[in-house]
Coordinates of C-alpha atoms in Angstrom, one line a residue:
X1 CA -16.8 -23.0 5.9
X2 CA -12.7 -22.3 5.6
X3 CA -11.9 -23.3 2.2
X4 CA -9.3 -20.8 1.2
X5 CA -5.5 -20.6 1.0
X6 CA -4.6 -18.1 3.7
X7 CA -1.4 -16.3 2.6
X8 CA 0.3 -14.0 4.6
X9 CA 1.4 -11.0 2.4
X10 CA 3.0 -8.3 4.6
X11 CA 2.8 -8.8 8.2
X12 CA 5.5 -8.3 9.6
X13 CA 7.3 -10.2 12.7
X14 CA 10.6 -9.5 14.7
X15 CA 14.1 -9.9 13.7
X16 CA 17.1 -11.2 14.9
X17 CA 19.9 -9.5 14.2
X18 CA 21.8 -10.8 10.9
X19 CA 24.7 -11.9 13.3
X20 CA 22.1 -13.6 15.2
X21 CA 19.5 -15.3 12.9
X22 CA 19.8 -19.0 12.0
X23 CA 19.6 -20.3 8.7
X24 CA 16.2 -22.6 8.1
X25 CA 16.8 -26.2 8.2
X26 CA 17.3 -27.7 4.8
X27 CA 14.5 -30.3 5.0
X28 CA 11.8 -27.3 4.4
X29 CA 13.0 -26.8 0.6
X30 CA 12.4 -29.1 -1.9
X31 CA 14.5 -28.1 -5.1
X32 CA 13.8 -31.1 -7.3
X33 CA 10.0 -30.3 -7.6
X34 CA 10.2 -26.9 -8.6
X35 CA 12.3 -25.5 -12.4
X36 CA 14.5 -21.9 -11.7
X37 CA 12.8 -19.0 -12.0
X38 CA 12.3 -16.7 -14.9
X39 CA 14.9 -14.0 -14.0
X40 CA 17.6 -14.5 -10.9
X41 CA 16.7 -13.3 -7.5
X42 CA 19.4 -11.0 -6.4
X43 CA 18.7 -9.4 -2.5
X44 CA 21.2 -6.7 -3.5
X45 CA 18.3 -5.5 -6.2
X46 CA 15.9 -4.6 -3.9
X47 CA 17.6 -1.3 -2.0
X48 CA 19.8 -0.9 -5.9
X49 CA 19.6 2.9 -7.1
X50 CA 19.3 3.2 -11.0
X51 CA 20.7 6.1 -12.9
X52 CA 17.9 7.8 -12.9
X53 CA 17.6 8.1 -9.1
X54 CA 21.4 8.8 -8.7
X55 CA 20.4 12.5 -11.3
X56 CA 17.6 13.1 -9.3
X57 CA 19.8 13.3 -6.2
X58 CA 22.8 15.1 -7.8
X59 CA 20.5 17.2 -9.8
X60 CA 16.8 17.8 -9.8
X61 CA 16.7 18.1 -5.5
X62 CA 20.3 19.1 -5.0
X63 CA 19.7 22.5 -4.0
X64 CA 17.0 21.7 -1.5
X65 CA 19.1 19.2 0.0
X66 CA 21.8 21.9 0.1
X67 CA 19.4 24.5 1.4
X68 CA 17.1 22.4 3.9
X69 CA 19.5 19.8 4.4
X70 CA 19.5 16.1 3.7
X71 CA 17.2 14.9 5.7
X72 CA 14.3 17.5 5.3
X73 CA 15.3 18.4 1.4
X74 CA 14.2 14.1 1.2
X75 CA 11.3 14.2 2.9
X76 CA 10.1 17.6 1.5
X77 CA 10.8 16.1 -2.3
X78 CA 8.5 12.9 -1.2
X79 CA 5.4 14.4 0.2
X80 CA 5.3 18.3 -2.4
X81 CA 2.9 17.1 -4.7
X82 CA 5.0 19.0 -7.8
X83 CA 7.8 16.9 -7.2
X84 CA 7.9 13.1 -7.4
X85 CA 4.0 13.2 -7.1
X86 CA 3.7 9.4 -5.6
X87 CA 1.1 7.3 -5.7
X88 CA -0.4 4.7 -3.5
X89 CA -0.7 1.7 -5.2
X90 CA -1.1 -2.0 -4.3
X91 CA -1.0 -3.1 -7.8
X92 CA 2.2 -5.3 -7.8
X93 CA 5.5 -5.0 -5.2
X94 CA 8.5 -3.2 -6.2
X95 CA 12.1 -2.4 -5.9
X96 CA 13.6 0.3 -5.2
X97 CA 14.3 1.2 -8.9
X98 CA 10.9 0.2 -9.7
X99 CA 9.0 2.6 -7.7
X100 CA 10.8 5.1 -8.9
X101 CA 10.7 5.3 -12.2
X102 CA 6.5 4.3 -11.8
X103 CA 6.4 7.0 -8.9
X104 CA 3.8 4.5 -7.3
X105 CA 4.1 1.8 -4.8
X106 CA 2.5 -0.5 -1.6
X107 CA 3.7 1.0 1.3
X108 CA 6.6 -1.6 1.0
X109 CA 7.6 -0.7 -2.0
X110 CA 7.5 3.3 -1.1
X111 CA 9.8 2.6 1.9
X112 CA 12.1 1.1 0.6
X113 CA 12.3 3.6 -2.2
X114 CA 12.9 6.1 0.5
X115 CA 15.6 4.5 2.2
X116 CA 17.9 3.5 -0.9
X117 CA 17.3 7.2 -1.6
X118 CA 18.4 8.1 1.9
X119 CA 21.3 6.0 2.6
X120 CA 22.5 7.4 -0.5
X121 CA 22.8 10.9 0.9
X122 CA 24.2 9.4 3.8
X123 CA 21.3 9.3 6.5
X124 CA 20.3 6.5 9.1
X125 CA 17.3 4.5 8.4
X126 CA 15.1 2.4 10.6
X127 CA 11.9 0.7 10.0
X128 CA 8.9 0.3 11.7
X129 CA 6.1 -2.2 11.5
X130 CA 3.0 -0.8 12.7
X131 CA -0.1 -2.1 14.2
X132 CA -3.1 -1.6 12.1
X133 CA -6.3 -3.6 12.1
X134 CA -6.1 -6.7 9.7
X135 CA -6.4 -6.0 6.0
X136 CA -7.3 -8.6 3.6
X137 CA -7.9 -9.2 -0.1
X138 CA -8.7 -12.3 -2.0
X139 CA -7.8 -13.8 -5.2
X140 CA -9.3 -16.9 -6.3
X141 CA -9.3 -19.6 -3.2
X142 CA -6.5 -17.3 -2.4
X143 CA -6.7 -14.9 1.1
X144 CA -4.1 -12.5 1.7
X145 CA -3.6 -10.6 5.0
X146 CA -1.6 -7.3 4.6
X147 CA 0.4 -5.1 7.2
X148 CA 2.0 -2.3 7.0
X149 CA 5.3 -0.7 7.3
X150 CA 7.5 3.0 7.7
X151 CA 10.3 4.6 7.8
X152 CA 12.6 6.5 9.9
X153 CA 15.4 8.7 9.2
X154 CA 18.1 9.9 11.6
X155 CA 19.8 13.3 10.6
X156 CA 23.2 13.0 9.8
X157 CA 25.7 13.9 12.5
X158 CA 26.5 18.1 12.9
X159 CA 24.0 18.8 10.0
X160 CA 23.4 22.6 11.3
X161 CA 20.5 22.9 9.0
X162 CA 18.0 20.3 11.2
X163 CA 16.7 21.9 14.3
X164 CA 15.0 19.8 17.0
X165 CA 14.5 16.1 16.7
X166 CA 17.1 14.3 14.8
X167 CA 14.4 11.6 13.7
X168 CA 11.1 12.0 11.4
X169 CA 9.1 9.2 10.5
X170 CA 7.7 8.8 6.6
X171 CA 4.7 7.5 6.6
X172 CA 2.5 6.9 3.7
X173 CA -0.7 6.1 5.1
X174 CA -3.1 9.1 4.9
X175 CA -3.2 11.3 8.2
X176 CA -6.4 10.1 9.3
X177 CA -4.8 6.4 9.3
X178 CA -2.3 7.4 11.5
X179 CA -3.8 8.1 14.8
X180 CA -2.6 6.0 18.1
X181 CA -0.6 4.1 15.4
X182 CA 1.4 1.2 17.4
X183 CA 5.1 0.5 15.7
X184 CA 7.9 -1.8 16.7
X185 CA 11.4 -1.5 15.0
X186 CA 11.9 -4.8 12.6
X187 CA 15.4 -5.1 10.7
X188 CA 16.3 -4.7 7.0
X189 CA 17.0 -8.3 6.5
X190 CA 13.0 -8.3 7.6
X191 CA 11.6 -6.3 5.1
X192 CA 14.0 -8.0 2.4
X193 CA 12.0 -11.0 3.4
X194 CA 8.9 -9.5 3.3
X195 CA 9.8 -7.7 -0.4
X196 CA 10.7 -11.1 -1.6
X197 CA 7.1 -12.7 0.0
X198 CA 5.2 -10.5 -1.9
X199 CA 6.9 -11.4 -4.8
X200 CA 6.4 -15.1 -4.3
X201 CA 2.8 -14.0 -3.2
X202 CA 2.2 -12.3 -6.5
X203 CA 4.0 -15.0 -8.6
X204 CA 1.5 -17.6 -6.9
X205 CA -1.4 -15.5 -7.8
X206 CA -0.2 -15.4 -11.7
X207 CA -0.2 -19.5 -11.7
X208 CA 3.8 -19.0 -11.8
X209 CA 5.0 -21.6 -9.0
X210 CA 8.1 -22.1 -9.9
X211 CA 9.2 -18.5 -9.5
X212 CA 7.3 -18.0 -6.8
X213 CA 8.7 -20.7 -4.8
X214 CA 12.2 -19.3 -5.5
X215 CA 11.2 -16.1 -4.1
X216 CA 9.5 -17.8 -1.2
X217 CA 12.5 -19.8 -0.5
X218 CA 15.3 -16.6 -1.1
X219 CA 12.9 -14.5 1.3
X220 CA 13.6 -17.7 4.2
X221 CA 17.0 -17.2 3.6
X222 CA 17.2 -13.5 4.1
X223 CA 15.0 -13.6 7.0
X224 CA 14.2 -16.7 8.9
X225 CA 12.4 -15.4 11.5
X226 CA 9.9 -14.1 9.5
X227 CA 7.0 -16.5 9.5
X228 CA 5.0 -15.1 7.3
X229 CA 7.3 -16.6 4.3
X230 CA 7.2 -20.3 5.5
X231 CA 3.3 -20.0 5.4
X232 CA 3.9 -18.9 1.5
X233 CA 6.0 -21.6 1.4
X234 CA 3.6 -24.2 2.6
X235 CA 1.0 -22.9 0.1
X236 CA 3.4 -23.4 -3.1
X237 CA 3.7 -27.1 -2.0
X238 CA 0.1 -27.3 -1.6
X239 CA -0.6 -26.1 -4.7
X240 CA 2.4 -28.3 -6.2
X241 CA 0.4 -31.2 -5.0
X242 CA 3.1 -32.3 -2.2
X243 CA 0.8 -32.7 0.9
X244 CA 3.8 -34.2 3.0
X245 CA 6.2 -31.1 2.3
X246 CA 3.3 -28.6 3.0
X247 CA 2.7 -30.3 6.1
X248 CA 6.7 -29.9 7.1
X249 CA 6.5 -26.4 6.5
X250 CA 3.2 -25.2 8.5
X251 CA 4.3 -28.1 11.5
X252 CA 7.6 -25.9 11.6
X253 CA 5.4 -22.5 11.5
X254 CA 3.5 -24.0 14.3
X255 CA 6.1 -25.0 16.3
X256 CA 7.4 -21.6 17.0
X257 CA 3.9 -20.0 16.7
X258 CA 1.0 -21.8 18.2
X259 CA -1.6 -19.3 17.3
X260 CA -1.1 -18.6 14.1
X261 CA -4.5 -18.5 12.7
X262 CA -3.0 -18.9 8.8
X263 CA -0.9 -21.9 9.7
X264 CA -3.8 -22.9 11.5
X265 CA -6.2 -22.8 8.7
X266 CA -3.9 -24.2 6.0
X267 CA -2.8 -27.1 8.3
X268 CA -6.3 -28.1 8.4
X269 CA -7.0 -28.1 4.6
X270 CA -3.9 -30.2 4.0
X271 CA -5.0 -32.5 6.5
X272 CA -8.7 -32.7 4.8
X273 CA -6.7 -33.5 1.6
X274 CA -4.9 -36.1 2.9
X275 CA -8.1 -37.7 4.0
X276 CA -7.0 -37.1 7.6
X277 CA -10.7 -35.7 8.7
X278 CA -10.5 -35.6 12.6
X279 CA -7.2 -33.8 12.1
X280 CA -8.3 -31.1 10.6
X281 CA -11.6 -30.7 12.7
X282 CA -9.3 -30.7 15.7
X283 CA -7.7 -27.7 14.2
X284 CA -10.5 -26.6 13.1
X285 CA -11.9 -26.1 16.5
X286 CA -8.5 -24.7 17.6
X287 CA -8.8 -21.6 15.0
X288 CA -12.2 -20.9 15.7
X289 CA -11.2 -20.2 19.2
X290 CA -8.3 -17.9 18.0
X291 CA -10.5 -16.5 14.7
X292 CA -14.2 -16.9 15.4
X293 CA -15.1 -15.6 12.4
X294 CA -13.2 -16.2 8.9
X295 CA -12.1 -13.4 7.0
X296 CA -15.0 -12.5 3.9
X297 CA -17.2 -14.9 5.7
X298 CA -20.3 -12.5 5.8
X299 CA -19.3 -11.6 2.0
X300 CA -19.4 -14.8 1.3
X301 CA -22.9 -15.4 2.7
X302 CA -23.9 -12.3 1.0
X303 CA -22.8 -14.0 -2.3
X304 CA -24.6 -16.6 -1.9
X305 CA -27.9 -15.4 -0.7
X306 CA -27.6 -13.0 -4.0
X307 CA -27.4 -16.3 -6.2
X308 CA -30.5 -17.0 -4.4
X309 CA -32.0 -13.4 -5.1
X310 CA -32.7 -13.0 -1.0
X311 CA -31.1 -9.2 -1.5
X312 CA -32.3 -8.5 1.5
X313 CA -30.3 -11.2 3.6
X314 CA -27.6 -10.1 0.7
X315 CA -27.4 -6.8 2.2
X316 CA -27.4 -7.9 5.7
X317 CA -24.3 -9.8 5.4
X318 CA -22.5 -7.2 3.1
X319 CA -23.1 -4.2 6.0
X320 CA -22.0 -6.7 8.7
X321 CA -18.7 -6.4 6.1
X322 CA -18.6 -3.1 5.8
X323 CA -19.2 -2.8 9.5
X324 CA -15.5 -4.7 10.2
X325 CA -13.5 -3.2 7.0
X326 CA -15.1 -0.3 5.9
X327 CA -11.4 0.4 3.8
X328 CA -13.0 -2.4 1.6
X329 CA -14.2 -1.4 -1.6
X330 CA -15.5 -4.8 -2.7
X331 CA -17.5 -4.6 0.3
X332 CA -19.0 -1.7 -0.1
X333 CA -19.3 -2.2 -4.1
X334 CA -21.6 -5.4 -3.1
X335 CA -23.5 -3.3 -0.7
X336 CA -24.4 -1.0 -3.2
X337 CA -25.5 -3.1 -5.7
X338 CA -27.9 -5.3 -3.4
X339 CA -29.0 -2.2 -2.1
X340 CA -29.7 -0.7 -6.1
X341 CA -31.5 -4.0 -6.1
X342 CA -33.8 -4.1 -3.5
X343 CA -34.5 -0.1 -5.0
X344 CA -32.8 2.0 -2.3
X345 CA -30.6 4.5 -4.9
X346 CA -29.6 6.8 -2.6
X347 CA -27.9 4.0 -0.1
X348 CA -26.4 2.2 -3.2
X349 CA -25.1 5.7 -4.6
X350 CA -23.7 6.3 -1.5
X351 CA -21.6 2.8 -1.0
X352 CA -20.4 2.8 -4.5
X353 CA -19.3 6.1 -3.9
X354 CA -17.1 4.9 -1.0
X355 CA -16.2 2.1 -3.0
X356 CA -14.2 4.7 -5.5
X357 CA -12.7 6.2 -2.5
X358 CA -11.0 3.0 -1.0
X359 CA -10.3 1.5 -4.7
X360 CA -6.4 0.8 -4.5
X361 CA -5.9 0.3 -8.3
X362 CA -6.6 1.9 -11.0
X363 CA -8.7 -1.3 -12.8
X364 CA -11.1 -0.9 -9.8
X365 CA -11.0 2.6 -9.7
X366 CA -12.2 2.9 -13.3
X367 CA -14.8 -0.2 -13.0
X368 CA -16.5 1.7 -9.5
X369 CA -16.2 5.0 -11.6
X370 CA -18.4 3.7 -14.3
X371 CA -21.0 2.3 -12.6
X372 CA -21.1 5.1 -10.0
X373 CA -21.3 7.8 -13.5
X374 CA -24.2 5.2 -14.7
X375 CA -26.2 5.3 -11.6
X376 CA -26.1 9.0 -11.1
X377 CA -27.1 9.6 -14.6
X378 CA -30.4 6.3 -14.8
X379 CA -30.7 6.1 -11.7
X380 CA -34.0 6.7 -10.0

């Protein structure tokens, strides 16, 4: 059974050029229903260098940027682990500024880090959005799909210090990740959008709808073509209660994409609101050909069966999990525990193990942690 919100958090899609792109049509936005956000949303913020990143240029890197040049002085002061010592963190997206001054960051927030500092020594930048299997998460009824994103930096012209290839690639993934990685080139105005859709994304998931439509609605406007946005869009009005707006929006996603599974699936919800049953059966049936099974559906059946206390069954569908997203830790968490239930210690030691290793903040890292110390030190 579909019954969650599927929002798109960071897939990425291609770009017109700014010159190019055409502005959304104005009946998608719906002003009245929603009071202004908290703070202004300003596009220029995102890429902005604070202080703090302007001294680390002039000063703490300057001679390895003198010394190794611009390009590789960058990259070298990003990946030595004695110097900005970043971490990976999914946590919350943010700005340039941001990620500096927390040293952590999504892949989206790390990038664009990187390029503010690198277009502030002068360098080309281009961006990449790769081709990774589909990575989910889920808060509440709410599903979010992430993608990822890196960075390319072109030497500056008669730099004597660079030998070889003019471009290297930053990539924040770990090298194991990386293998037969597909890219395609995507715009900055693209991963503006995309910045300001995780915001929106992330504002939703607080219970802040009125900021996070703002976001939603700035990130449109930076980047039409960037569907991903108009699906966050269509949520916000679903959540808001207007069924009729919502249904605007993911008509106009599914105009220009016919396949996409998340328009798809929150289409068909609306239309199950709305009383409009056949509707959304006939879209229904349409997904399932596209998506024949629904993201967290065997973790879902898991959940259930251990309600019912049928750990085995409960393990089944939790290793059919693991078995499609091993990078899951809450997969692998619930593995371990029905396996710690049906008395297998070793297997369940072993799961909640991996469920440290793929923990992507530091809440779950320290919950996984605990239990794992527990069961190595009681468990039999």
């Amino acid at each position: 059974m579909r019954n969650s919100l599927a929002l798109l958090c960071v897939l990425l899609a291609a770009c017109a050029s700014q010159q190019q792109r055409a502005q959304p049509p104005e009946f998608l936005f719906n002003d009245a229903l929603f009071a202004a956000p908290a703070t202004p949303i300003v596009a220029d913020d995102v890429f902005a260098l604070s202080d703090a990143m302007k001294r680390y240029l002039r000063s703490e890197i300057s001679t390895q940027l003198r010394t190794m040049g611009m390009q590789q002085g960058l990259i070298s002061a990003l990946y030595e682990r004695e110097q900005l010592k970043l971490q990976y963190d999914i946590g919350m997206t943010r700005n340039a500024a941001q990620a500096f001054d927390a040293r952590a960051g999504n892949c989206l927030s790390l990038v664009i880090m990187t390029a503010a500092l690198a277009k502030e020594l002068g360098l080309q930048v281009h961006y990449q959005s790769a081709y990774l299997e589909e990575t989910w998460s889920r808060n509440g009824d709410l599903l979010v799909r992430s993608g990822h994103v890196n960075v390319t930096l072109d030497r500056r012209i008669g730099d004597p210090r660079v030998i070889g290839s003019k471009s290297l690639t930053i990539d924040f993934l770990p090298a194991q990740s990386l293998r037969g990685l597909r890219v395609r080139d995507i715009t900055e105005e693209t991963i503006v959008a995309m910045y300001m859709n995780n915001k929106a994304v992330e504002a939703l998931i607080q219970g802040l709808s009125d900021d996070a439509y703002a976001w939603a609605r700035e990130a449109i406007r930076q980047g039409p073509e960037f569907l991903g946005s108009y699906n966050t869009l269509g949520v916000i009005y679903m959540r808001r209660g207007d069924l009729t707006q919502s249904v605007r929006v993911f008509d106009y996603v599914l105009e220009r994409d016919a396949a996409n599974a998340r328009a798809l699936s929150n289409l068909a919800q609306v239309y199950a609101r709305q009383g409009r049953d056949a509707d959304s059966s006939a879209l229904l049936s349409r997904l399932a050909q596209i998506e024949p099974i629904a993201p967290f559906h065997y973790l879902n059946l898991g959940l259930a069966a251990m309600q019912r206390e049928d750990f085995l069954l409960a393990r089944d569908m939790f290793a059919r999990e693991v078995a499609r997203a091993d990078y899951d830790a809450q997969f692998h968490f619930w593995l371990a525990l029905a396996n710690y239930k049906l008395g297998d210690i070793e297997p369940a030691r072993k799961h909640l193990a991996l469920a440290l290793e793929n923990s992507v903040n530091a809440k779950d890292h320290d919950l996984y942690a605990a239990k794992l110390a527990w069961l190595q030190q009681y468990g039999k």
